[in-house]
CSV table of C-alpha atoms and ligand atoms in Angstrom, one decimal:
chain,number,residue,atom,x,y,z
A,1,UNK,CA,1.0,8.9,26.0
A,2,UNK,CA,3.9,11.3,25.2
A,3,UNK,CA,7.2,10.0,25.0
A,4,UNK,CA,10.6,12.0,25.3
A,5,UNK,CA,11.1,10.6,22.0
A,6,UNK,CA,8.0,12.4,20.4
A,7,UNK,CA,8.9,15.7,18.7
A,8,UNK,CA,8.1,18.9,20.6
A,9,UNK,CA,5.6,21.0,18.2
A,10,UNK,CA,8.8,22.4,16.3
A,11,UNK,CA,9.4,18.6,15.3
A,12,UNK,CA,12.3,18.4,17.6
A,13,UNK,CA,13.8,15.5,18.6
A,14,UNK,CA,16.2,16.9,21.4
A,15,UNK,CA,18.3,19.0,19.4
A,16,UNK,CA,17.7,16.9,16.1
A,17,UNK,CA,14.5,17.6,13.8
A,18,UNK,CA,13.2,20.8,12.6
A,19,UNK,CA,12.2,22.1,8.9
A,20,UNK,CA,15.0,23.6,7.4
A,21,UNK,CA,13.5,23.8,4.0
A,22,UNK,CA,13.3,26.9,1.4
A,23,UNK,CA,10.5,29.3,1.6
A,24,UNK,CA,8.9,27.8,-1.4
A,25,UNK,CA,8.1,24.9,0.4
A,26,UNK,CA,6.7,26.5,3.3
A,27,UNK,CA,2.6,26.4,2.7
A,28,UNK,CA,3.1,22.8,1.5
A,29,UNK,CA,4.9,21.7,4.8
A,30,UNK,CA,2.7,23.1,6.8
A,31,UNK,CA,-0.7,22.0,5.7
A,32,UNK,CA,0.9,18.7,6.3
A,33,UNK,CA,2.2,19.8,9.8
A,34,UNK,CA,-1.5,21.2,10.4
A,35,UNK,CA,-3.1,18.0,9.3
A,36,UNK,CA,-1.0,14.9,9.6
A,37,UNK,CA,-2.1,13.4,13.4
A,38,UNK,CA,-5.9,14.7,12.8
A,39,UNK,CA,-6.1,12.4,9.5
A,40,UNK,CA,-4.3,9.5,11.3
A,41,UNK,CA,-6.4,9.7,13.9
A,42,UNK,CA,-9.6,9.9,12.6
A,43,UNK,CA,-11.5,6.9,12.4
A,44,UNK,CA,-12.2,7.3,8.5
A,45,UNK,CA,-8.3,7.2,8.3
A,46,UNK,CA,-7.9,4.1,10.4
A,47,UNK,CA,-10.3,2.0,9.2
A,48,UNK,CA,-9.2,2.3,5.7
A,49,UNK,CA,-5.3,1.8,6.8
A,50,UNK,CA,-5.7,-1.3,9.4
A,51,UNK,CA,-8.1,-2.7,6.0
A,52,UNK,CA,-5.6,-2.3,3.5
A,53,UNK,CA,-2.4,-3.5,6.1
A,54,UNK,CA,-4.6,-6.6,6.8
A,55,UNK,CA,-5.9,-7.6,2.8
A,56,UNK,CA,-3.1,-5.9,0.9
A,57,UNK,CA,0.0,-5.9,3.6
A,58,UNK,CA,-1.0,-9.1,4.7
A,59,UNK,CA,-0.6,-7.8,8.2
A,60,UNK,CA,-0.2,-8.8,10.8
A,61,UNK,CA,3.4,-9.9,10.0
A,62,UNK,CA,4.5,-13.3,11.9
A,63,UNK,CA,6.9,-13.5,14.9
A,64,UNK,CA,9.1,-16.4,14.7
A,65,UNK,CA,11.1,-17.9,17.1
A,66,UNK,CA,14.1,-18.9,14.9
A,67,UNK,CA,15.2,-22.7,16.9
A,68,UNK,CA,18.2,-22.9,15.2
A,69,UNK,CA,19.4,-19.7,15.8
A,70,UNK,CA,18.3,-19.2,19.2
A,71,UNK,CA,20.3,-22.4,19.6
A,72,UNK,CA,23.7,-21.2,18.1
A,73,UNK,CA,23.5,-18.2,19.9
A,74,UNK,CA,21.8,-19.2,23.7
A,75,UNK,CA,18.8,-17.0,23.4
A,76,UNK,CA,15.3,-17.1,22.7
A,77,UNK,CA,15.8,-15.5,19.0
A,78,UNK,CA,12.4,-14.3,17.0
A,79,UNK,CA,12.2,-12.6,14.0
A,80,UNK,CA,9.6,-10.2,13.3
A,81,UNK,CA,8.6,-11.4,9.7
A,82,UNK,CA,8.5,-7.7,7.8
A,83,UNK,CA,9.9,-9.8,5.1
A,84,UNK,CA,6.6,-11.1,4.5
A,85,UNK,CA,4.9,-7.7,3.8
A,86,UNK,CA,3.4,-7.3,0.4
A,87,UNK,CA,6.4,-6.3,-1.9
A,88,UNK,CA,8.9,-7.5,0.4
A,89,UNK,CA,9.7,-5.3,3.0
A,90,UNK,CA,8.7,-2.9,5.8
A,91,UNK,CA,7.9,0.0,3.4
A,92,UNK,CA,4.8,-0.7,2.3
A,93,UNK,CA,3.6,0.1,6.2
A,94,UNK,CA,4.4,3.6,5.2
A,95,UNK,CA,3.1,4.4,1.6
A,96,UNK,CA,-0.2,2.5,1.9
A,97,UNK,CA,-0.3,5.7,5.5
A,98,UNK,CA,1.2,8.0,3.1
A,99,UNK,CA,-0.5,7.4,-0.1
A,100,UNK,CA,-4.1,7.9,2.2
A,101,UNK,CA,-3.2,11.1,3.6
A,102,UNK,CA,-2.2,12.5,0.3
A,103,UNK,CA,-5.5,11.8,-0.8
A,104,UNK,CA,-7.2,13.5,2.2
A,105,UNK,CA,-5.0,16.0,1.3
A,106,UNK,CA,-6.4,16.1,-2.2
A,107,UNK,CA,-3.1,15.3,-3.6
A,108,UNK,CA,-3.0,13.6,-7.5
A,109,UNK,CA,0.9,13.5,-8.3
A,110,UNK,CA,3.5,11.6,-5.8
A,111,UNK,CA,7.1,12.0,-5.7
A,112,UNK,CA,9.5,9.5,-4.0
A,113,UNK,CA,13.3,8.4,-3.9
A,114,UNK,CA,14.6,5.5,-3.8
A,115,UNK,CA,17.9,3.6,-2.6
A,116,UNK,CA,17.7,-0.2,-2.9
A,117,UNK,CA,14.3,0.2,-5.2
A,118,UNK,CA,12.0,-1.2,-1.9
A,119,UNK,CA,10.5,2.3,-1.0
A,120,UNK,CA,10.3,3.1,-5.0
A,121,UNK,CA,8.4,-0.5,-5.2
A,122,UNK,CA,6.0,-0.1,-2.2
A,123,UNK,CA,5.1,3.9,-3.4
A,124,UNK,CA,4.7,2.5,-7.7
A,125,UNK,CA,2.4,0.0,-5.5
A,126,UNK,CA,0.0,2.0,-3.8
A,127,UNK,CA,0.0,4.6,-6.7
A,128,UNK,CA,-1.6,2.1,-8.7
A,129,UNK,CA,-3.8,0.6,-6.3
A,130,UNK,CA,-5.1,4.5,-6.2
A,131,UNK,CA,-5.0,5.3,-9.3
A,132,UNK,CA,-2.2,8.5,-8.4
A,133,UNK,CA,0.9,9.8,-10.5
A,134,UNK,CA,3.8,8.2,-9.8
A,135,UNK,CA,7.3,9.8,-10.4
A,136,UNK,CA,10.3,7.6,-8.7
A,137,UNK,CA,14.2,9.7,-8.2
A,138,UNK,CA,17.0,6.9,-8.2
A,139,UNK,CA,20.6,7.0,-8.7
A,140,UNK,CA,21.5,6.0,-11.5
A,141,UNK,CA,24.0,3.5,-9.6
A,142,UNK,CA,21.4,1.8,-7.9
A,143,UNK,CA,19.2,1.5,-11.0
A,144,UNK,CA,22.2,-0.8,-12.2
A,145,UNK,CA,22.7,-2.6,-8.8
A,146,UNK,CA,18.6,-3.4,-8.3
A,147,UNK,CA,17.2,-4.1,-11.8
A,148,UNK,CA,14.5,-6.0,-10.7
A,149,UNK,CA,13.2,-3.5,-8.5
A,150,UNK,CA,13.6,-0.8,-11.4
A,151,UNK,CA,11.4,-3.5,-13.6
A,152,UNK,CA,8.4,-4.2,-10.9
A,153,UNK,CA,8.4,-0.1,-10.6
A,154,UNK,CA,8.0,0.6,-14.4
A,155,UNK,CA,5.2,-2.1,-14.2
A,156,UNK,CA,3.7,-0.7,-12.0
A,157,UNK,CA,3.0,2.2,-13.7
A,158,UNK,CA,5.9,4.9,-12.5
A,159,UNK,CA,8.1,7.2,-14.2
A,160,UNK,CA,11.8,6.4,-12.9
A,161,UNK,CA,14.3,9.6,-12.9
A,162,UNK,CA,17.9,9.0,-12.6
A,163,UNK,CA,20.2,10.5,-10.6
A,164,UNK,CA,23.4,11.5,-12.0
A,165,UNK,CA,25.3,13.7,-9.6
A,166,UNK,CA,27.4,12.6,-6.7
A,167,UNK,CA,27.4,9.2,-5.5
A,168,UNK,CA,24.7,8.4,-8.1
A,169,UNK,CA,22.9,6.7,-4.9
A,170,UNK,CA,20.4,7.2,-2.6
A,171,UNK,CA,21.5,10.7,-1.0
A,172,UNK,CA,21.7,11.8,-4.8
A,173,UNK,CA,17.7,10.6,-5.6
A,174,UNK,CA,16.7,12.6,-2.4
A,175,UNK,CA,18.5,15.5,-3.8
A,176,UNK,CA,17.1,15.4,-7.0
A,177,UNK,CA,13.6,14.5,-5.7
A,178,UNK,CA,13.8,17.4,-3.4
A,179,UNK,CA,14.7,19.8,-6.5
A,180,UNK,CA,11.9,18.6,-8.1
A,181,UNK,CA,9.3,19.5,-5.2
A,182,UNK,CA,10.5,22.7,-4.9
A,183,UNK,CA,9.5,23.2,-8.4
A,184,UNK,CA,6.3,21.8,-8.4
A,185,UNK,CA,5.2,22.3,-4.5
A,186,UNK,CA,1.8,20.8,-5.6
A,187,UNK,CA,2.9,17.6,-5.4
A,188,UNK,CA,2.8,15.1,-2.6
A,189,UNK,CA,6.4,13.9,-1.3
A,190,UNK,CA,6.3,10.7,-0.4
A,191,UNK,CA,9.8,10.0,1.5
A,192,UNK,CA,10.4,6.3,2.7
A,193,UNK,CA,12.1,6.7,5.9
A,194,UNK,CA,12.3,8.7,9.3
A,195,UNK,CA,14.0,11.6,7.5
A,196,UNK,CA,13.4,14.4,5.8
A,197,UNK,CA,11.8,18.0,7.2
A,198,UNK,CA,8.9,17.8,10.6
A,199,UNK,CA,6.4,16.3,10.2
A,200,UNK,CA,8.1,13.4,8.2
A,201,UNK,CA,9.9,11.6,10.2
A,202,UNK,CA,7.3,11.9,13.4
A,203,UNK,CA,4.7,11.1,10.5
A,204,UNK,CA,6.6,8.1,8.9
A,205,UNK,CA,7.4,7.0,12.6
A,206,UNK,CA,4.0,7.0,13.8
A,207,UNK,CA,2.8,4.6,10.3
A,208,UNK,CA,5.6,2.3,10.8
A,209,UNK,CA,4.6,1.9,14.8
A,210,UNK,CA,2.2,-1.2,13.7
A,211,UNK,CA,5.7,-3.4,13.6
A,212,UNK,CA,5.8,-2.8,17.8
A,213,UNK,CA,2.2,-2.9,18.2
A,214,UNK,CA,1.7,-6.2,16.9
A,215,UNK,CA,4.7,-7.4,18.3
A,216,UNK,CA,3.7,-6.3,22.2
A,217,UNK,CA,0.8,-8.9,22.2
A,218,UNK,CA,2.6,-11.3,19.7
A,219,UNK,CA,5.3,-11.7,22.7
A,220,UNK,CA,2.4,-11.7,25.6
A,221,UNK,CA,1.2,-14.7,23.5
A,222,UNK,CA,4.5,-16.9,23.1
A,223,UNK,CA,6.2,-15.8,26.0
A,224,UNK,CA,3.4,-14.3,28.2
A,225,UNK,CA,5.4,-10.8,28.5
A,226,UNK,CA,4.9,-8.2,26.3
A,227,UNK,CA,8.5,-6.9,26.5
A,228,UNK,CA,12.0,-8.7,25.0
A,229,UNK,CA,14.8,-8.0,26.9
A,230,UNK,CA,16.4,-7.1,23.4
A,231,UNK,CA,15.6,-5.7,20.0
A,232,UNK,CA,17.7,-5.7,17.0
A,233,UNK,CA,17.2,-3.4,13.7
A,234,UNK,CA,19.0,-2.2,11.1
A,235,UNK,CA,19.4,1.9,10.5
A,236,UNK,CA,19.4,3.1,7.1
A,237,UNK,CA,17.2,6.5,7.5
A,238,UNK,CA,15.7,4.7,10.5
A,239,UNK,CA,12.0,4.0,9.6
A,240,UNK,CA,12.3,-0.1,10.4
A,241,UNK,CA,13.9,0.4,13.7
A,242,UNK,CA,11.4,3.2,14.8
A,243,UNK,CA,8.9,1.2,14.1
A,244,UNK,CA,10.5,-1.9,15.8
A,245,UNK,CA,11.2,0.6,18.9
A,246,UNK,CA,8.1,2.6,18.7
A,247,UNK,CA,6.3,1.1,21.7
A,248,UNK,CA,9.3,1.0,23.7
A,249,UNK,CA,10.9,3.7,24.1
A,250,UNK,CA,10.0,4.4,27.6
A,251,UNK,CA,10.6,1.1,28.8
A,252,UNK,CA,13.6,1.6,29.7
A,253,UNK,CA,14.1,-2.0,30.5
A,254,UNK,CA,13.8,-3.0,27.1
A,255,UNK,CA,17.6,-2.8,25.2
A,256,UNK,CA,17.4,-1.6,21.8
A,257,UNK,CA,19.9,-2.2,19.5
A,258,UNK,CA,20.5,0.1,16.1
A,259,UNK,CA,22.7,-1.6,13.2
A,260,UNK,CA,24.9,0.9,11.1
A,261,UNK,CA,26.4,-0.7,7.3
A,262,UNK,CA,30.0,-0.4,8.4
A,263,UNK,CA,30.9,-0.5,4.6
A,264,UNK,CA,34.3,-2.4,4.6
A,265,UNK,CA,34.9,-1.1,7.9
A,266,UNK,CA,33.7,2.5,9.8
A,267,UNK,CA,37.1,4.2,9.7
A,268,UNK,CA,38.4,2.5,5.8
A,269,UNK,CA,36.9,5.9,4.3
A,270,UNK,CA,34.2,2.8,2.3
A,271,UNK,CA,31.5,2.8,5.1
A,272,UNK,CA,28.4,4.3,6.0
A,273,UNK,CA,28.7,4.3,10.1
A,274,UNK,CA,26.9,7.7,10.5
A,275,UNK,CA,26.9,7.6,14.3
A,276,UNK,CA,30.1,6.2,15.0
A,277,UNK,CA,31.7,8.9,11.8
A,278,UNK,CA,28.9,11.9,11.5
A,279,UNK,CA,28.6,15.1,13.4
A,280,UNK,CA,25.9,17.3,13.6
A,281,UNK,CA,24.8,19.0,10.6
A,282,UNK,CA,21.5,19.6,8.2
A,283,UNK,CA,21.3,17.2,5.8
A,284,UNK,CA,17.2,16.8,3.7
A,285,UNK,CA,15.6,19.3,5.4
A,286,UNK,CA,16.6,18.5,8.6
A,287,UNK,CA,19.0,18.4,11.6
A,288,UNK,CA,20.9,15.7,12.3
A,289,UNK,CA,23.9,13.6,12.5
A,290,UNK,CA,25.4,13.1,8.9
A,291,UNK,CA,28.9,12.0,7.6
A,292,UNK,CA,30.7,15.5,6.4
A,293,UNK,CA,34.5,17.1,6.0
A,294,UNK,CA,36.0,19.8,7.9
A,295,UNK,CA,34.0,21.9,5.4
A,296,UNK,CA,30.5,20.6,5.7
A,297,UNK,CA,30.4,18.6,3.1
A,298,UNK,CA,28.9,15.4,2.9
A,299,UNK,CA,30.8,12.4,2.1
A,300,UNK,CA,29.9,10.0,-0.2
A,301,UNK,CA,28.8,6.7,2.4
A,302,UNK,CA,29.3,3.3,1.0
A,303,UNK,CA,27.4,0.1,1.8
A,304,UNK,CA,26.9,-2.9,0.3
A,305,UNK,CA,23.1,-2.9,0.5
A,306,UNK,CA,21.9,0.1,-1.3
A,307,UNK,CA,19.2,0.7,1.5
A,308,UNK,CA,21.9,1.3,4.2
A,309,UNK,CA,23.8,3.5,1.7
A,310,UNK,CA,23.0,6.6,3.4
A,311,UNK,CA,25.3,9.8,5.2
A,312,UNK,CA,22.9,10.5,7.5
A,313,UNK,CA,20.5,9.0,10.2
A,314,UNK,CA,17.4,10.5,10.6
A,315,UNK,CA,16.3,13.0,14.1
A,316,UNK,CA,14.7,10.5,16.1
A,317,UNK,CA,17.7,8.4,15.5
A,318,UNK,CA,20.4,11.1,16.2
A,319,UNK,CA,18.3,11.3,19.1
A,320,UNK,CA,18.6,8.0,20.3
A,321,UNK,CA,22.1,7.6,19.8
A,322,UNK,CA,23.1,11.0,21.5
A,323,UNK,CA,20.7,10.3,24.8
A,324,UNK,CA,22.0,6.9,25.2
A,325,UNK,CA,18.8,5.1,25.0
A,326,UNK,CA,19.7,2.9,22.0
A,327,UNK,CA,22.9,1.6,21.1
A,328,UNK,CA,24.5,1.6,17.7
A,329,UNK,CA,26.2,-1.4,17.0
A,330,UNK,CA,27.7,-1.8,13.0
A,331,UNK,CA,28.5,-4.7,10.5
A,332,UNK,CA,31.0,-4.8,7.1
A,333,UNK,CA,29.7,-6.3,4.0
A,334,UNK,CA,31.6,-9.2,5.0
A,335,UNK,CA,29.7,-9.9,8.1
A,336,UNK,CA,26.3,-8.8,6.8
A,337,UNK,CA,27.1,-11.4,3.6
A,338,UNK,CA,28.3,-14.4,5.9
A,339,UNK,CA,24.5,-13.3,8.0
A,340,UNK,CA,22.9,-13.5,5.1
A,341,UNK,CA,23.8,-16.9,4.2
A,342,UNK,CA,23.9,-18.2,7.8
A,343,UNK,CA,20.2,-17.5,8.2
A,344,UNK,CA,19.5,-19.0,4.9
A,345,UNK,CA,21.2,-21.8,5.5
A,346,UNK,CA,19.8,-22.1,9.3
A,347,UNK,CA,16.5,-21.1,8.9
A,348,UNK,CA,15.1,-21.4,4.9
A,349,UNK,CA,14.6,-17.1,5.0
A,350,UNK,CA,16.4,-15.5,2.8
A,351,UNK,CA,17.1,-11.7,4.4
A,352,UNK,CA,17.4,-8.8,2.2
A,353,UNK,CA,21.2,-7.6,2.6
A,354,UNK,CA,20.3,-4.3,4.8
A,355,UNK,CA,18.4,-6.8,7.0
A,356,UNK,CA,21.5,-9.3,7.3
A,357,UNK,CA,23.6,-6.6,9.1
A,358,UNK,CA,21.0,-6.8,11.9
A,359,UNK,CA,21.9,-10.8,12.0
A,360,UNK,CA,25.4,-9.8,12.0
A,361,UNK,CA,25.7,-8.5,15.1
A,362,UNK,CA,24.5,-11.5,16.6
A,363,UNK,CA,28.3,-13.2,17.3
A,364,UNK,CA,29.1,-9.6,18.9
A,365,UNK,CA,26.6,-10.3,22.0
A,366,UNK,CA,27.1,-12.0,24.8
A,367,UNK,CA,23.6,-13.1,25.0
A,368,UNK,CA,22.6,-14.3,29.2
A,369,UNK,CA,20.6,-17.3,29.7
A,370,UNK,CA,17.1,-17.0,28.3
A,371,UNK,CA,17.4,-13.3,26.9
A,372,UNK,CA,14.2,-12.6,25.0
A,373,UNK,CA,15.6,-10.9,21.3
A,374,UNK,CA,13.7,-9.9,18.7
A,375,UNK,CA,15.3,-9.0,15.5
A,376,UNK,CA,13.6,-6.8,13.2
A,377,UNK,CA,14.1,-9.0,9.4
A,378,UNK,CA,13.2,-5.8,7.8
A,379,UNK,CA,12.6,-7.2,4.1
A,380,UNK,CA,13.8,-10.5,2.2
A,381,UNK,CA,16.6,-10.8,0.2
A,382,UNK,CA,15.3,-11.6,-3.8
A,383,UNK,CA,16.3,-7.9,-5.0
A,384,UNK,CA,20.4,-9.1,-3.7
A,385,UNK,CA,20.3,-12.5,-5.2
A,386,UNK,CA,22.9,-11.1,-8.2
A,387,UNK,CA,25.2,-10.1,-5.1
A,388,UNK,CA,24.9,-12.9,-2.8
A,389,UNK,CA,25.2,-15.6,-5.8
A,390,UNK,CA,29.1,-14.0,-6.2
A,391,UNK,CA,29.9,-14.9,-3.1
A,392,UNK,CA,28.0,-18.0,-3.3
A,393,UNK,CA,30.1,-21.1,-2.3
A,394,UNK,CA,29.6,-24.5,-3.5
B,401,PLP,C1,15.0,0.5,3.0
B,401,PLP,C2,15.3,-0.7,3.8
B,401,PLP,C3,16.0,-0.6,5.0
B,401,PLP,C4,16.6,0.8,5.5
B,401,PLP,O1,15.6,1.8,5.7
B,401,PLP,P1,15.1,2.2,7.1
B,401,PLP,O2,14.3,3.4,6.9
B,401,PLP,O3,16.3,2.4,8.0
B,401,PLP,O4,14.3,1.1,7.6
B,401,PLP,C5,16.2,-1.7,5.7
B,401,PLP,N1,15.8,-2.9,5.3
B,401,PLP,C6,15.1,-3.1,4.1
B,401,PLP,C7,14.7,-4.4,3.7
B,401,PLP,C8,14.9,-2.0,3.3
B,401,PLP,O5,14.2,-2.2,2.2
């Protein structure tokens, strides 16, 4: 069924979307625009991707119902276990899509970025389960900040390129790794969230969908309705909470909640807000709301959790914020940290830090009796141990 919040053919999202890319990367672009929804829906296609999401994802993911939080907070909280994904996070739902296509596609050599290392991880990951090139862009910054990450990637078989310019984060990688396609077009791009030039974020949505699939009969089963009255995700480029929303957008009864990194605050010039502080600009290829000056240029977003750390949102995202149909809620460092630890503490899950800013917003609801929530835990926190143990208290 078409949604409102499918692209038009132009890969528009309302006014957000589009291919603003140079004319080098035109043919490339478009045999994926030409081939992208045949190959995923082809039978070949899906029966090699629902495989490898069951025996090598470990798919499907759990949902939870968290007692002890639904407790403290008077609703029926359940967390969609993503955490539990092979390499720890979401991603992998998208490269194991990805890395198929590209091989329909005849594809040998795969580029990617990376912010917090998880989308570097999951693409070093399927590139050696197929046997592909892997080269990995990340700032140099974050290469400090998730070491562990860098180590399993380099393991695994991939090249790691640093990025030196700018922030030296994740918008930096995606520059560099964009660069780099431009000069060698041949290669497939694999981009790790709802951004990027049509058809990437539609594609990347579309692959991430499974989260809301499985979760629609997962909540007939424990609660005998297949909607929640809430959900919860956090936004970086936007991939976990498309895939959280994906099968809800036109239910309009179902509230979906987007979670910005607020930094140390969305107006302490140290935050990464981009709804609540962007406007509309072109940012990776395509248009959207990003952070930027008076004179269109970007400013450098700060996060805590590298995977948040991000000036823009993705189309579909810009989308959903502009129309109304989500709304974009935000957490500081400090409240994504004391999150972190609560669910730890509460539950025995560690959350990956972007994930702990969904659980922050938590004491910012005023929940009514017996409100259905699920919160998207969007990857587990051993890549942030180094940060959360200095704010550890004994
Ligand atoms: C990368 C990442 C995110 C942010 O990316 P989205 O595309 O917005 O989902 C969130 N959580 C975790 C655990 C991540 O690794």
């Amino acid at each position: 069924m078409k949604s409102k919040f499918h692209p038009d053919k132009n890969g528009y999202f309302g006014q957000f979307g589009g291919a603003f890319i140079p004319e080098l990367l035109h043919p490339n672009v478009k045999e994926l625009e030409d081939n992208y929804i045949q190959i995923i829906e082809s039978k070949e296609f899906q029966d090699e991707y629902k495989s490898l999401l069951k025996d090598f994802v470990g798919r499907p993911t759990p949902l939870y119902l968290a007692k002890t939080l639904s407790e403290k907070y008077g609703a029926h909280i359940y967390l969609k276990r993503e955490d539990l994904c092979h390499t720890g996070a979401h991603k992998v739902n998208n490269t194991v899509g990805q890395i198929l296509i590209a091989k329909k596609l005849g594809k040998t050599k795969i580029i990617a970025e990376t912010g917090a290392g998880q989308h570097g991880v999951a693409t070093a990951t399927v590139c050696a389960l197929m046997g592909l090139d892997c080269t990995v862009f990340m700032g140099e910054k974050d290469i400090v900040r998730q070491a562990p990450n860098v180590a399993r990637m380099k393991m695994l078989g991939a090249k790691i390129v640093p990025a030196t310019s700018g922030s030296k984060t994740l918008k930096d990688a995606t520059n560099e790794a964009i660069r780099y396609w431009i000069q060698n077009p041949e290669t497939f791009y694999l981009i790790g969230s709802v951004v990027g030039p049509h058809p990437h974020p539609d594609m990347v949505a579309r692959l991430q969908a499974t989260i809301s699939e499985e979760m629609k009969w997962q909540l007939k089963e424990k609660t005998g309705k297949e909607d929640p009255d809430t959900i919860i995700a956090c936004v970086g480029g936007g991939s976990n909470a498309a895939g959280a929303f994906y099968h809800y957008f036109d239910d309009e009864d179902v509230e979906l909640i987007a979670v910005e990194a607020a930094g140390l605050g969305v107006n302490s010039g140290e935050s990464a807000a981009t709804s609540q502080l962007g406007e509309v600009g072109i940012i990776h290829g395509s248009k959207t709301i990003l952070m930027q000056d008076d004179y269109g240029q970007i400013v450098e977003p700060y996060s805590i959790s590298a995977g948040l750390d991000y000036p823009g949102v993705g189309p579909l995202h810009a989308y959903l914020y502009e129309s109304g149909r989500a709304k974009f809620m935000n957490a500081t460092d400090k409240e994504a940290l004391a999150a972190g630890f609560e669910l730890t503490k509460l539950e025995g899950i560690i959350p990956a830090l972007e994930t702990a800013h969904a659980l922050a917003v938590l004491p910012k609801i005023d929940f009514k009796k017996d409100q259905v929530v699920v919160i998207n835990l969007s990857g587990r926190g051993d890549k942030d141990l180094e940060t959360f143990i200095q704010y550890l208290e004994d």
